[in-house]
PDB file of C-alpha atoms in Angstrom:
ATOM      1  CA  MET A  28       3.523  -1.131  12.180  1.00 90.00           C
ATOM      2  CA  VAL A  29       5.541  -1.923  15.281  1.00 94.00           C
ATOM      3  CA  ILE A  30       8.689  -3.764  16.322  1.00 94.00           C
ATOM      4  CA  LEU A  31       9.366  -5.344  19.675  1.00 93.00           C
ATOM      5  CA  GLU A  32      12.386  -4.364  21.743  1.00 93.00           C
ATOM      6  CA  VAL A  33      13.617  -7.786  22.840  1.00 92.00           C
ATOM      7  CA  GLU A  34      15.247  -6.705  26.114  1.00 91.00           C
ATOM      8  CA  THR A  35      12.374  -4.633  27.499  1.00 94.00           C
ATOM      9  CA  GLY A  36       9.384  -6.117  25.673  1.00 94.00           C
ATOM     10  CA  ARG A  37       8.377  -2.603  24.631  1.00 95.00           C
ATOM     11  CA  LYS A  38       6.719  -2.009  21.295  1.00 95.00           C
ATOM     12  CA  HIS A  39       7.911   0.824  19.058  1.00 95.00           C
ATOM     13  CA  GLU A  40       6.124   2.281  16.085  1.00 95.00           C
ATOM     14  CA  VAL A  41       8.127   2.163  12.862  1.00 96.00           C
ATOM     15  CA  VAL A  42       8.059   3.857   9.469  1.00 96.00           C
ATOM     16  CA  ILE A  43       9.231   2.541   6.144  1.00 96.00           C
ATOM     17  CA  GLY A  44      10.325   5.062   3.545  1.00 96.00           C
ATOM     18  CA  PRO A  45      12.622   5.433   0.554  1.00 97.00           C
ATOM     19  CA  VAL A  46      16.382   5.425   1.110  1.00 96.00           C
ATOM     20  CA  GLU A  47      17.766   8.893   0.404  1.00 95.00           C
ATOM     21  CA  SER A  48      21.127   9.632  -1.189  1.00 93.00           C
ATOM     22  CA  LYS A  49      22.523  10.903   2.114  1.00 93.00           C
ATOM     23  CA  ASP A  50      21.812   7.475   3.663  1.00 94.00           C
ATOM     24  CA  PHE A  51      24.293   5.582   1.466  1.00 94.00           C
ATOM     25  CA  ARG A  52      27.233   6.862   3.460  1.00 93.00           C
ATOM     26  CA  LYS A  53      25.898   4.920   6.471  1.00 93.00           C
ATOM     27  CA  LEU A  54      24.974   1.767   4.576  1.00 94.00           C
ATOM     28  CA  THR A  55      28.254  -0.071   4.993  1.00 93.00           C
ATOM     29  CA  LYS A  56      28.685  -3.719   4.150  1.00 92.00           C
ATOM     30  CA  LYS A  57      29.888  -4.375   7.685  1.00 91.00           C
ATOM     31  CA  ARG A  58      26.669  -3.135   9.214  1.00 92.00           C
ATOM     32  CA  TYR A  59      24.135  -4.015   6.489  1.00 93.00           C
ATOM     33  CA  PHE A  60      25.816  -7.067   4.911  1.00 92.00           C
ATOM     34  CA  PHE A  61      25.520  -6.079   1.240  1.00 93.00           C
ATOM     35  CA  ASN A  62      26.782  -3.428  -1.096  1.00 94.00           C
ATOM     36  CA  TRP A  63      23.633  -1.302  -1.127  1.00 95.00           C
ATOM     37  CA  LYS A  64      25.084   1.161  -3.614  1.00 94.00           C
ATOM     38  CA  GLU A  65      24.469  -1.522  -6.237  1.00 94.00           C
ATOM     39  CA  GLU A  66      20.748  -1.067  -5.535  1.00 95.00           C
ATOM     40  CA  LYS A  67      20.702   2.682  -6.088  1.00 93.00           C
ATOM     41  CA  ASP A  68      18.573   2.379  -9.227  1.00 93.00           C
ATOM     42  CA  GLN A  69      16.092  -0.015  -7.651  1.00 95.00           C
ATOM     43  CA  GLU A  70      13.194   0.676  -5.340  1.00 97.00           C
ATOM     44  CA  LEU A  71      15.013   0.749  -2.039  1.00 97.00           C
ATOM     45  CA  TYR A  72      13.360   1.248   1.342  1.00 98.00           C
ATOM     46  CA  LYS A  73      14.543   1.579   4.927  1.00 97.00           C
ATOM     47  CA  LEU A  74      12.836   0.832   8.213  1.00 97.00           C
ATOM     48  CA  ARG A  75      13.372   2.993  11.272  1.00 97.00           C
ATOM     49  CA  ARG A  76      11.649   3.764  14.523  1.00 96.00           C
ATOM     50  CA  VAL A  77       9.311   6.769  14.261  1.00 96.00           C
ATOM     51  CA  ASP A  78      11.342   8.519  16.955  1.00 94.00           C
ATOM     52  CA  ASP A  79      14.835   7.589  15.742  1.00 93.00           C
ATOM     53  CA  SER A  80      16.743   7.982  12.473  1.00 93.00           C
ATOM     54  CA  GLU A  81      18.785   4.769  12.913  1.00 95.00           C
ATOM     55  CA  ILE A  82      18.195   2.395   9.973  1.00 96.00           C
ATOM     56  CA  LEU A  83      17.192  -1.022  11.339  1.00 96.00           C
ATOM     57  CA  GLY A  84      16.459  -2.840   8.107  1.00 96.00           C
ATOM     58  CA  LEU A  85      16.506  -2.475   4.330  1.00 97.00           C
ATOM     59  CA  VAL A  86      14.781  -3.978   1.347  1.00 97.00           C
ATOM     60  CA  SER A  87      15.166  -3.501  -2.389  1.00 97.00           C
ATOM     61  CA  PHE A  88      12.648  -4.892  -4.835  1.00 98.00           C
ATOM     62  CA  GLU A  89      11.499  -4.959  -8.422  1.00 97.00           C
ATOM     63  CA  ARG A  90       7.924  -4.666  -9.646  1.00 98.00           C
ATOM     64  CA  ILE A  91       7.132  -7.113 -12.449  1.00 97.00           C
ATOM     65  CA  PRO A  92       3.675  -5.998 -13.650  1.00 97.00           C
ATOM     66  CA  SER A  93       3.480  -8.558 -16.464  1.00 96.00           C
ATOM     67  CA  GLU A  94       3.536 -11.293 -13.798  1.00 97.00           C
ATOM     68  CA  TRP A  95       1.572  -9.408 -11.132  1.00 97.00           C
ATOM     69  CA  ARG A  96       4.420  -9.831  -8.715  1.00 97.00           C
ATOM     70  CA  ILE A  97       7.089  -7.959  -6.812  1.00 98.00           C
ATOM     71  CA  HIS A  98      10.422  -9.708  -6.431  1.00 98.00           C
ATOM     72  CA  ILE A  99      12.533  -8.941  -3.375  1.00 97.00           C
ATOM     73  CA  ARG A 100      16.132  -8.454  -4.485  1.00 97.00           C
ATOM     74  CA  LEU A 101      17.924  -7.763  -1.221  1.00 96.00           C
ATOM     75  CA  LEU A 102      16.622  -7.865   2.305  1.00 95.00           C
ATOM     76  CA  THR A 103      18.495  -7.313   5.526  1.00 94.00           C
ATOM     77  CA  VAL A 104      18.470  -6.147   9.115  1.00 94.00           C
ATOM     78  CA  SER A 105      21.276  -4.109  10.663  1.00 93.00           C
ATOM     79  CA  PHE A 106      24.147  -5.943  12.363  1.00 91.00           C
ATOM     80  CA  GLU A 107      22.625  -5.295  15.824  1.00 91.00           C
ATOM     81  CA  ASN A 108      19.472  -7.098  14.817  1.00 91.00           C
ATOM     82  CA  LYS A 109      21.038 -10.337  13.705  1.00 88.00           C
ATOM     83  CA  GLY A 110      20.898 -13.600  15.643  1.00 84.00           C
ATOM     84  CA  THR A 111      19.968 -14.316  19.259  1.00 83.00           C
ATOM     85  CA  GLU A 112      21.335 -11.011  20.546  1.00 85.00           C
ATOM     86  CA  LYS A 113      19.072  -9.005  18.292  1.00 89.00           C
ATOM     87  CA  GLN A 114      17.772  -5.694  19.567  1.00 92.00           C
ATOM     88  CA  TYR A 115      14.377  -5.763  17.865  1.00 94.00           C
ATOM     89  CA  GLU A 116      11.983  -8.440  16.686  1.00 92.00           C
ATOM     90  CA  GLY A 117       9.823  -7.851  13.638  1.00 92.00           C
ATOM     91  CA  VAL A 118      12.081  -5.861  11.329  1.00 94.00           C
ATOM     92  CA  VAL A 119      12.012  -8.387   8.483  1.00 93.00           C
ATOM     93  CA  GLY A 120       8.300  -9.123   8.979  1.00 93.00           C
ATOM     94  CA  ASN A 121       7.471  -5.460   8.588  1.00 95.00           C
ATOM     95  CA  LEU A 122       9.656  -5.070   5.512  1.00 96.00           C
ATOM     96  CA  ILE A 123       8.094  -8.090   3.803  1.00 96.00           C
ATOM     97  CA  THR A 124       4.641  -6.788   4.734  1.00 96.00           C
ATOM     98  CA  TYR A 125       5.469  -3.422   3.215  1.00 96.00           C
ATOM     99  CA  VAL A 126       6.295  -5.136  -0.085  1.00 97.00           C
ATOM    100  CA  ALA A 127       3.165  -7.288   0.221  1.00 96.00           C
ATOM    101  CA  ARG A 128       1.110  -4.129   0.680  1.00 95.00           C
ATOM    102  CA  GLU A 129       2.552  -2.705  -2.545  1.00 97.00           C
ATOM    103  CA  ALA A 130       1.808  -5.965  -4.382  1.00 97.00           C
ATOM    104  CA  LEU A 131      -1.786  -5.964  -3.183  1.00 97.00           C
ATOM    105  CA  LYS A 132      -2.191  -2.301  -4.100  1.00 96.00           C
ATOM    106  CA  ASP A 133      -0.831  -2.815  -7.613  1.00 97.00           C
ATOM    107  CA  PHE A 134      -2.206  -6.229  -8.492  1.00 97.00           C
ATOM    108  CA  GLY A 135      -5.159  -6.913  -6.184  1.00 96.00           C
ATOM    109  CA  GLU A 136      -6.019 -10.565  -5.707  1.00 96.00           C
ATOM    110  CA  MET A 137      -3.251 -11.612  -8.132  1.00 97.00           C
ATOM    111  CA  GLY A 138      -0.577  -9.838  -6.074  1.00 97.00           C
ATOM    112  CA  CYS A 139       2.480 -11.876  -5.178  1.00 97.00           C
ATOM    113  CA  VAL A 140       5.780 -11.248  -3.417  1.00 97.00           C
ATOM    114  CA  SER A 141       8.678 -13.554  -4.228  1.00 97.00           C
ATOM    115  CA  LEU A 142      12.182 -14.121  -2.943  1.00 96.00           C
ATOM    116  CA  ILE A 143      14.852 -16.784  -3.146  1.00 94.00           C
ATOM    117  CA  PRO A 144      16.502 -17.502   0.200  1.00 90.00           C
ATOM    118  CA  LYS A 145      19.274 -20.050   0.763  1.00 86.00           C
ATOM    119  CA  SER A 146      17.599 -23.441   0.551  1.00 83.00           C
ATOM    120  CA  LYS A 147      18.269 -24.370   4.189  1.00 83.00           C
ATOM    121  CA  LEU A 148      16.424 -21.235   5.284  1.00 87.00           C
ATOM    122  CA  ALA A 149      13.343 -21.729   3.133  1.00 90.00           C
ATOM    123  CA  HIS A 150      11.364 -23.364   5.922  1.00 90.00           C
ATOM    124  CA  HIS A 151      11.884 -20.408   8.191  1.00 90.00           C
ATOM    125  CA  TYR A 152      10.187 -18.091   5.685  1.00 91.00           C
ATOM    126  CA  MET A 153       7.466 -20.602   4.982  1.00 93.00           C
ATOM    127  CA  ASP A 154       6.657 -21.086   8.663  1.00 92.00           C
ATOM    128  CA  LYS A 155       6.940 -17.478   9.718  1.00 91.00           C
ATOM    129  CA  TYR A 156       5.358 -15.662   6.778  1.00 91.00           C
ATOM    130  CA  GLY A 157       3.152 -18.292   5.162  1.00 92.00           C
ATOM    131  CA  MET A 158       5.297 -18.430   2.026  1.00 95.00           C
ATOM    132  CA  ARG A 159       4.910 -21.199  -0.514  1.00 95.00           C
ATOM    133  CA  GLN A 160       7.651 -22.945  -2.433  1.00 95.00           C
ATOM    134  CA  THR A 161       7.891 -23.298  -6.210  1.00 95.00           C
ATOM    135  CA  GLY A 162      11.278 -24.735  -7.144  1.00 91.00           C
ATOM    136  CA  VAL A 163      13.770 -22.568  -5.271  1.00 91.00           C
ATOM    137  CA  THR A 164      11.466 -19.570  -5.190  1.00 95.00           C
ATOM    138  CA  LEU A 165       9.282 -18.689  -2.244  1.00 96.00           C
ATOM    139  CA  SER A 166       6.229 -16.533  -2.627  1.00 97.00           C
ATOM    140  CA  VAL A 167       3.422 -15.115  -0.595  1.00 97.00           C
ATOM    141  CA  GLU A 168       0.069 -14.784  -2.322  1.00 96.00           C
ATOM    142  CA  LEU A 169      -3.616 -14.783  -1.521  1.00 94.00           C
ATOM    143  CA  PRO A 170      -4.868 -15.675   1.067  1.00 93.00           C
ATOM    144  CA  GLU A 171      -1.648 -15.544   3.140  1.00 93.00           C
ATOM    145  CA  ILE A 172      -0.847 -12.047   1.897  1.00 94.00           C
ATOM    146  CA  LEU A 173      -4.020 -10.822   3.641  1.00 93.00           C
ATOM    147  CA  GLU A 174      -3.010 -12.512   6.888  1.00 91.00           C
ATOM    148  CA  LEU A 175       0.412 -10.918   6.702  1.00 92.00           C
ATOM    149  CA  LEU A 176      -1.136  -7.487   6.246  1.00 91.00           C
ATOM    150  CA  THR A 177      -3.568  -8.017   9.059  1.00 87.00           C
ATOM    151  CA  ARG A 178      -0.821  -9.290  11.369  1.00 85.00           C
ATOM    152  CA  TYR A 179       1.808  -6.608  10.771  1.00 82.00           C
ATOM    153  CA  ASP A 180       0.068  -3.631   9.197  1.00 72.00           C
ATOM    154  CA  HIS A 181      -2.553  -3.196  11.885  1.00 64.00           C
ATOM    155  CA  GLU A 182      -0.427  -4.089  14.871  1.00 57.00           C
ATOM    156  CA  LYS A 183      -0.152  -1.256  17.363  1.00 50.00           C
TER     157      LYS A 183
ATOM    158  CA  MET B  12      20.364 -21.882  15.006  1.00 39.00           C
ATOM    159  CA  GLN B  13      18.951 -21.935  11.539  1.00 44.00           C
ATOM    160  CA  ASP B  14      16.225 -19.435  12.395  1.00 50.00           C
ATOM    161  CA  GLU B  15      18.629 -17.126  14.185  1.00 51.00           C
ATOM    162  CA  ASP B  16      20.560 -16.458  11.020  1.00 63.00           C
ATOM    163  CA  ALA B  17      17.660 -16.635   8.632  1.00 65.00           C
ATOM    164  CA  GLU B  18      16.748 -13.002   8.800  1.00 70.00           C
ATOM    165  CA  PHE B  19      19.928 -11.060   8.474  1.00 74.00           C
ATOM    166  CA  GLY B  20      20.105 -11.230   4.774  1.00 85.00           C
ATOM    167  CA  VAL B  21      18.568 -12.508   1.591  1.00 92.00           C
ATOM    168  CA  ASP B  22      20.175 -11.894  -1.753  1.00 93.00           C
ATOM    169  CA  SER B  23      17.717 -13.112  -4.345  1.00 93.00           C
ATOM    170  CA  ARG B  24      18.787 -11.062  -7.295  1.00 95.00           C
ATOM    171  CA  TYR B  25      18.491 -12.968 -10.548  1.00 94.00           C
ATOM    172  CA  ALA B  26      21.686 -13.676 -12.405  1.00 93.00           C
ATOM    173  CA  SER B  27      20.047 -12.713 -15.703  1.00 94.00           C
ATOM    174  CA  TYR B  28      16.804 -11.566 -17.280  1.00 94.00           C
ATOM    175  CA  GLN B  29      16.388 -15.070 -18.743  1.00 94.00           C
ATOM    176  CA  ALA B  30      16.632 -16.580 -15.256  1.00 94.00           C
ATOM    177  CA  GLN B  31      13.969 -14.166 -14.054  1.00 94.00           C
ATOM    178  CA  LYS B  32      11.677 -14.996 -16.972  1.00 95.00           C
ATOM    179  CA  ALA B  33      12.066 -18.746 -16.494  1.00 95.00           C
ATOM    180  CA  ASP B  34      11.434 -18.483 -12.761  1.00 94.00           C
ATOM    181  CA  GLY B  35       8.450 -16.217 -13.328  1.00 95.00           C
ATOM    182  CA  GLN B  36       6.901 -18.648 -15.774  1.00 96.00           C
ATOM    183  CA  LYS B  37       7.192 -21.604 -13.397  1.00 96.00           C
ATOM    184  CA  LEU B  38       5.893 -19.521 -10.556  1.00 96.00           C
ATOM    185  CA  MET B  39       2.951 -18.263 -12.602  1.00 97.00           C
ATOM    186  CA  GLU B  40       1.824 -21.790 -13.461  1.00 96.00           C
ATOM    187  CA  ALA B  41       1.917 -22.758  -9.787  1.00 96.00           C
ATOM    188  CA  ARG B  42       0.170 -19.570  -8.728  1.00 96.00           C
ATOM    189  CA  LEU B  43      -2.669 -19.957 -11.222  1.00 96.00           C
ATOM    190  CA  GLU B  44      -3.185 -23.495  -9.972  1.00 96.00           C
ATOM    191  CA  ARG B  45      -3.266 -22.284  -6.365  1.00 95.00           C
ATOM    192  CA  MET B  46      -5.638 -19.445  -7.250  1.00 95.00           C
ATOM    193  CA  LYS B  47      -8.282 -22.042  -8.095  1.00 95.00           C
ATOM    194  CA  ASN B  48      -8.545 -22.780  -4.384  1.00 94.00           C
ATOM    195  CA  VAL B  49      -8.868 -19.179  -3.268  1.00 95.00           C
ATOM    196  CA  SER B  50     -12.352 -18.382  -2.022  1.00 95.00           C
ATOM    197  CA  GLU B  51     -14.533 -15.648  -3.520  1.00 94.00           C
ATOM    198  CA  GLU B  52     -14.629 -14.095  -0.072  1.00 94.00           C
ATOM    199  CA  ASP B  53     -10.824 -13.724  -0.029  1.00 95.00           C
ATOM    200  CA  VAL B  54     -10.849 -12.230  -3.531  1.00 96.00           C
ATOM    201  CA  LYS B  55     -13.415  -9.693  -2.367  1.00 95.00           C
ATOM    202  CA  ARG B  56     -11.354  -8.903   0.735  1.00 95.00           C
ATOM    203  CA  ALA B  57      -8.244  -8.428  -1.414  1.00 96.00           C
ATOM    204  CA  ARG B  58     -10.055  -6.060  -3.777  1.00 97.00           C
ATOM    205  CA  LEU B  59     -11.474  -3.988  -0.945  1.00 96.00           C
ATOM    206  CA  MET B  60      -8.022  -3.762   0.633  1.00 95.00           C
ATOM    207  CA  GLN B  61      -6.544  -2.821  -2.732  1.00 96.00           C
ATOM    208  CA  LEU B  62      -9.099  -0.043  -3.097  1.00 97.00           C
ATOM    209  CA  LYS B  63      -8.375   1.241   0.387  1.00 96.00           C
ATOM    210  CA  LEU B  64      -4.608   1.284  -0.312  1.00 95.00           C
ATOM    211  CA  GLN B  65      -5.116   3.102  -3.614  1.00 95.00           C
ATOM    212  CA  ILE B  66      -7.338   5.688  -1.951  1.00 96.00           C
ATOM    213  CA  GLU B  67      -4.756   6.163   0.820  1.00 94.00           C
ATOM    214  CA  ASP B  68      -2.086   6.748  -1.811  1.00 93.00           C
ATOM    215  CA  TYR B  69      -4.244   9.288  -3.595  1.00 93.00           C
ATOM    216  CA  LEU B  70      -4.933  11.180  -0.377  1.00 94.00           C
ATOM    217  CA  GLU B  71      -1.264  11.155   0.612  1.00 91.00           C
ATOM    218  CA  LYS B  72      -0.021  12.366  -2.767  1.00 85.00           C
ATOM    219  CA  PRO B  73      -3.011  13.950  -4.493  1.00 76.00           C
ATOM    220  CA  THR B  74      -2.722  14.078  -8.247  1.00 79.00           C
ATOM    221  CA  CYS B  75      -4.276  17.094  -9.877  1.00 82.00           C
ATOM    222  CA  SER B  76      -5.539  15.895 -13.216  1.00 81.00           C
ATOM    223  CA  LYS B  77      -8.757  15.744 -15.157  1.00 80.00           C
ATOM    224  CA  GLN B  78      -9.335  12.186 -13.975  1.00 84.00           C
ATOM    225  CA  ASN B  79     -12.460  11.600 -11.921  1.00 90.00           C
ATOM    226  CA  PHE B  80     -10.974   9.998  -8.856  1.00 93.00           C
ATOM    227  CA  PHE B  81     -14.081   9.999  -6.695  1.00 95.00           C
ATOM    228  CA  THR B  82     -16.308   8.301  -9.243  1.00 96.00           C
ATOM    229  CA  ASN B  83     -13.526   5.931 -10.354  1.00 96.00           C
ATOM    230  CA  PHE B  84     -12.953   4.768  -6.785  1.00 97.00           C
ATOM    231  CA  LEU B  85     -16.688   4.580  -6.199  1.00 98.00           C
ATOM    232  CA  SER B  86     -17.202   2.460  -9.329  1.00 97.00           C
ATOM    233  CA  SER B  87     -14.436   0.062  -8.185  1.00 97.00           C
ATOM    234  CA  TYR B  88     -16.043  -0.144  -4.765  1.00 98.00           C
ATOM    235  CA  ILE B  89     -19.455  -0.996  -6.185  1.00 98.00           C
ATOM    236  CA  ASP B  90     -18.108  -3.464  -8.756  1.00 97.00           C
ATOM    237  CA  THR B  91     -16.114  -5.284  -6.063  1.00 96.00           C
ATOM    238  CA  ILE B  92     -19.204  -5.963  -4.010  1.00 96.00           C
ATOM    239  CA  TYR B  93     -22.011  -6.247  -6.572  1.00 96.00           C
ATOM    240  CA  THR B  94     -22.475  -7.823  -9.961  1.00 95.00           C
ATOM    241  CA  LYS B  95     -25.117  -5.216 -10.817  1.00 96.00           C
ATOM    242  CA  ARG B  96     -24.763  -1.556  -9.924  1.00 96.00           C
ATOM    243  CA  SER B  97     -28.533  -1.297  -9.513  1.00 97.00           C
ATOM    244  CA  SER B  98     -28.252  -3.637  -6.504  1.00 97.00           C
ATOM    245  CA  PHE B  99     -26.039  -1.075  -4.800  1.00 97.00           C
ATOM    246  CA  ALA B 100     -28.544   1.634  -5.655  1.00 97.00           C
ATOM    247  CA  ASN B 101     -31.272  -0.454  -4.028  1.00 97.00           C
ATOM    248  CA  ASP B 102     -29.126  -1.090  -0.958  1.00 97.00           C
ATOM    249  CA  ILE B 103     -28.599   2.610  -0.333  1.00 97.00           C
ATOM    250  CA  ASP B 104     -32.169   3.410  -1.317  1.00 96.00           C
ATOM    251  CA  ILE B 105     -31.596   5.615  -4.351  1.00 96.00           C
ATOM    252  CA  THR B 106     -32.747   5.091  -7.910  1.00 96.00           C
ATOM    253  CA  PRO B 107     -30.394   3.381 -10.391  1.00 97.00           C
ATOM    254  CA  VAL B 108     -30.773   6.480 -12.596  1.00 97.00           C
ATOM    255  CA  ARG B 109     -29.514   8.753  -9.827  1.00 96.00           C
ATOM    256  CA  LEU B 110     -26.556   6.427  -9.202  1.00 97.00           C
ATOM    257  CA  SER B 111     -25.726   6.324 -12.884  1.00 97.00           C
ATOM    258  CA  GLN B 112     -25.781  10.129 -13.032  1.00 96.00           C
ATOM    259  CA  VAL B 113     -23.327  10.332 -10.145  1.00 96.00           C
ATOM    260  CA  LEU B 114     -21.014   7.676 -11.596  1.00 96.00           C
ATOM    261  CA  ASN B 115     -21.027   9.391 -14.982  1.00 95.00           C
ATOM    262  CA  ASN B 116     -20.343  12.784 -13.439  1.00 91.00           C
ATOM    263  CA  HIS B 117     -23.638  14.221 -14.630  1.00 94.00           C
ATOM    264  CA  ARG B 118     -24.762  14.964 -11.117  1.00 93.00           C
ATOM    265  CA  GLU B 119     -23.015  15.772  -7.841  1.00 93.00           C
ATOM    266  CA  PRO B 120     -23.501  13.285  -5.016  1.00 95.00           C
ATOM    267  CA  HIS B 121     -25.784  15.054  -2.537  1.00 93.00           C
ATOM    268  CA  GLU B 122     -25.182  14.906   1.186  1.00 95.00           C
ATOM    269  CA  GLU B 123     -27.618  12.079   1.835  1.00 96.00           C
ATOM    270  CA  PHE B 124     -25.835  10.001  -0.815  1.00 97.00           C
ATOM    271  CA  MET B 125     -22.498  10.576   0.907  1.00 97.00           C
ATOM    272  CA  LEU B 126     -23.921   9.698   4.325  1.00 97.00           C
ATOM    273  CA  ARG B 127     -25.434   6.458   3.048  1.00 97.00           C
ATOM    274  CA  LEU B 128     -22.174   5.604   1.287  1.00 97.00           C
ATOM    275  CA  MET B 129     -20.330   6.119   4.574  1.00 97.00           C
ATOM    276  CA  VAL B 130     -22.663   3.750   6.401  1.00 97.00           C
ATOM    277  CA  HIS B 131     -22.464   1.216   3.560  1.00 97.00           C
ATOM    278  CA  SER B 132     -18.650   1.273   3.567  1.00 97.00           C
ATOM    279  CA  GLU B 133     -18.544   0.866   7.315  1.00 96.00           C
ATOM    280  CA  LYS B 134     -20.470  -2.386   6.907  1.00 96.00           C
ATOM    281  CA  ALA B 135     -18.560  -3.570   3.831  1.00 97.00           C
ATOM    282  CA  PHE B 136     -15.107  -3.056   5.345  1.00 95.00           C
ATOM    283  CA  GLN B 137     -16.030  -4.630   8.663  1.00 94.00           C
ATOM    284  CA  GLY B 138     -13.712  -7.597   9.227  1.00 89.00           C
ATOM    285  CA  VAL B 139     -11.590  -6.633   6.196  1.00 91.00           C
ATOM    286  CA  CYS B 140      -9.587  -3.620   7.276  1.00 90.00           C
ATOM    287  CA  ASP B 141      -9.944  -0.249   8.856  1.00 90.00           C
ATOM    288  CA  PHE B 142     -11.706   2.229   6.546  1.00 94.00           C
ATOM    289  CA  PRO B 143     -12.069   5.621   8.233  1.00 94.00           C
ATOM    290  CA  GLN B 144     -15.531   7.166   7.945  1.00 93.00           C
ATOM    291  CA  LYS B 145     -14.210  10.400   6.479  1.00 95.00           C
ATOM    292  CA  THR B 146     -12.520   8.671   3.521  1.00 97.00           C
ATOM    293  CA  TRP B 147     -15.154   9.238   0.809  1.00 97.00           C
ATOM    294  CA  TYR B 148     -15.574  12.875   1.799  1.00 97.00           C
ATOM    295  CA  GLN B 149     -11.801  13.357   1.720  1.00 96.00           C
ATOM    296  CA  VAL B 150     -11.568  11.922  -1.793  1.00 96.00           C
ATOM    297  CA  TYR B 151     -14.513  13.999  -2.975  1.00 95.00           C
ATOM    298  CA  TYR B 152     -13.199  17.290  -1.615  1.00 95.00           C
ATOM    299  CA  GLN B 153      -9.606  16.572  -2.607  1.00 93.00           C
ATOM    300  CA  GLU B 154     -10.777  16.202  -6.168  1.00 92.00           C
ATOM    301  CA  LYS B 155     -12.876  19.371  -5.888  1.00 92.00           C
ATOM    302  CA  ILE B 156      -9.838  21.350  -4.674  1.00 92.00           C
ATOM    303  CA  CYS B 157      -7.682  20.079  -7.547  1.00 90.00           C
ATOM    304  CA  ASP B 158     -10.443  20.666 -10.066  1.00 89.00           C
ATOM    305  CA  THR B 159     -10.946  24.242  -8.863  1.00 92.00           C
ATOM    306  CA  LEU B 160      -7.222  24.988  -9.048  1.00 90.00           C
ATOM    307  CA  LEU B 161      -6.948  23.454 -12.508  1.00 90.00           C
ATOM    308  CA  ARG B 162      -9.805  25.650 -13.793  1.00 90.00           C
ATOM    309  CA  GLU B 163      -8.502  28.872 -12.263  1.00 92.00           C
ATOM    310  CA  ASP B 164      -8.284  30.562 -15.673  1.00 93.00           C
ATOM    311  CA  GLU B 165     -12.005  29.993 -16.222  1.00 93.00           C
ATOM    312  CA  TRP B 166     -13.421  31.202 -12.917  1.00 94.00           C
ATOM    313  CA  LYS B 167     -10.920  33.748 -11.624  1.00 94.00           C
ATOM    314  CA  PRO B 168     -11.563  36.653 -14.083  1.00 94.00           C
ATOM    315  CA  ARG B 169     -15.289  36.263 -13.494  1.00 94.00           C
ATOM    316  CA  ALA B 170     -14.912  36.118  -9.723  1.00 94.00           C
ATOM    317  CA  GLU B 171     -12.477  39.044  -9.616  1.00 94.00           C
ATOM    318  CA  LYS B 172     -15.121  41.336 -11.106  1.00 94.00           C
ATOM    319  CA  HIS B 173     -17.174  40.853  -7.976  1.00 95.00           C
ATOM    320  CA  VAL B 174     -14.433  41.175  -5.382  1.00 94.00           C
ATOM    321  CA  LYS B 175     -13.019  44.310  -3.752  1.00 92.00           C
ATOM    322  CA  LEU B 176     -10.876  44.719  -0.708  1.00 90.00           C
ATOM    323  CA  ARG B 177     -11.719  47.878   1.230  1.00 89.00           C
ATOM    324  CA  TYR B 178     -10.557  48.271   4.763  1.00 87.00           C
ATOM    325  CA  ASP B 179     -12.913  50.010   7.165  1.00 82.00           C
ATOM    326  CA  LYS B 180     -11.490  53.087   8.818  1.00 78.00           C
ATOM    327  CA  LYS B 181     -10.744  52.431  12.462  1.00 74.00           C
ATOM    328  CA  LYS B 182     -12.910  54.360  14.900  1.00 69.00           C
ATOM    329  CA  LYS B 183     -10.981  56.524  17.315  1.00 65.00           C
TER     330      LYS B 183
END
């Protein structure tokens, strides 16, 4: 998994791993837009460059085995990675792919990742990640989930 | 402008369990409908990828239990690709009886079996995802290590009877 440094065009390898208790001190609302302490009891993961401890993005999610799906609860990039001045490209794509990977691992061909963005942003997620719309909910399933994994998971 | 702000945050937490259930139900109906259009090829790809991810997980965090990981993974692999296990046996040129003995843990997979399985997997995973050649061996030996450690009480007293540690005197 890699992200692209916008200014230099350089690619950097990233890792996604569980948020540790010592991380919460750094996860301020100002820098990561939500109160992440509320997600302490959820599955909560951070993305960082392999060679740097700086947290660039976060995702919390819930596995719903009875529906063969994983629902993304909160998803964000750090303040520096928001908007046109963003430092890195690909943070959100990698986080969604990580969740998609878990869904495929747990539920095979029935695996599904869902989220509910603001309605005006739905098209962005549909265009960029091949998500489909059901009511207000967006989801990525087979076959798009495979494309997502091929695109992000194997990128070097 | 819309896209610029799209990725800095999504809060899609459900307001209640009822809201989650209702959403899940609607979504499930739509998903099942969409699944009808998914090709058999994509289902097979998804299952092979699922198997690879599960094996990766096992190798990263090996579980020492009495479960037969190697044969369980191998059975999933065969059942993903074939409707009859005997077809797999034919494809790797062994008898269905021999395959059945391996899958039921009545016989160890010999080296030739492992080598043919490696070649078979290389072909099966081509165009699906990367599946390192060493994978099946890693699973097999990981399970052997765990199994040996779990049965320490059985083999150690017996083995100890045959082991001494005597240092040779150094020559001046």
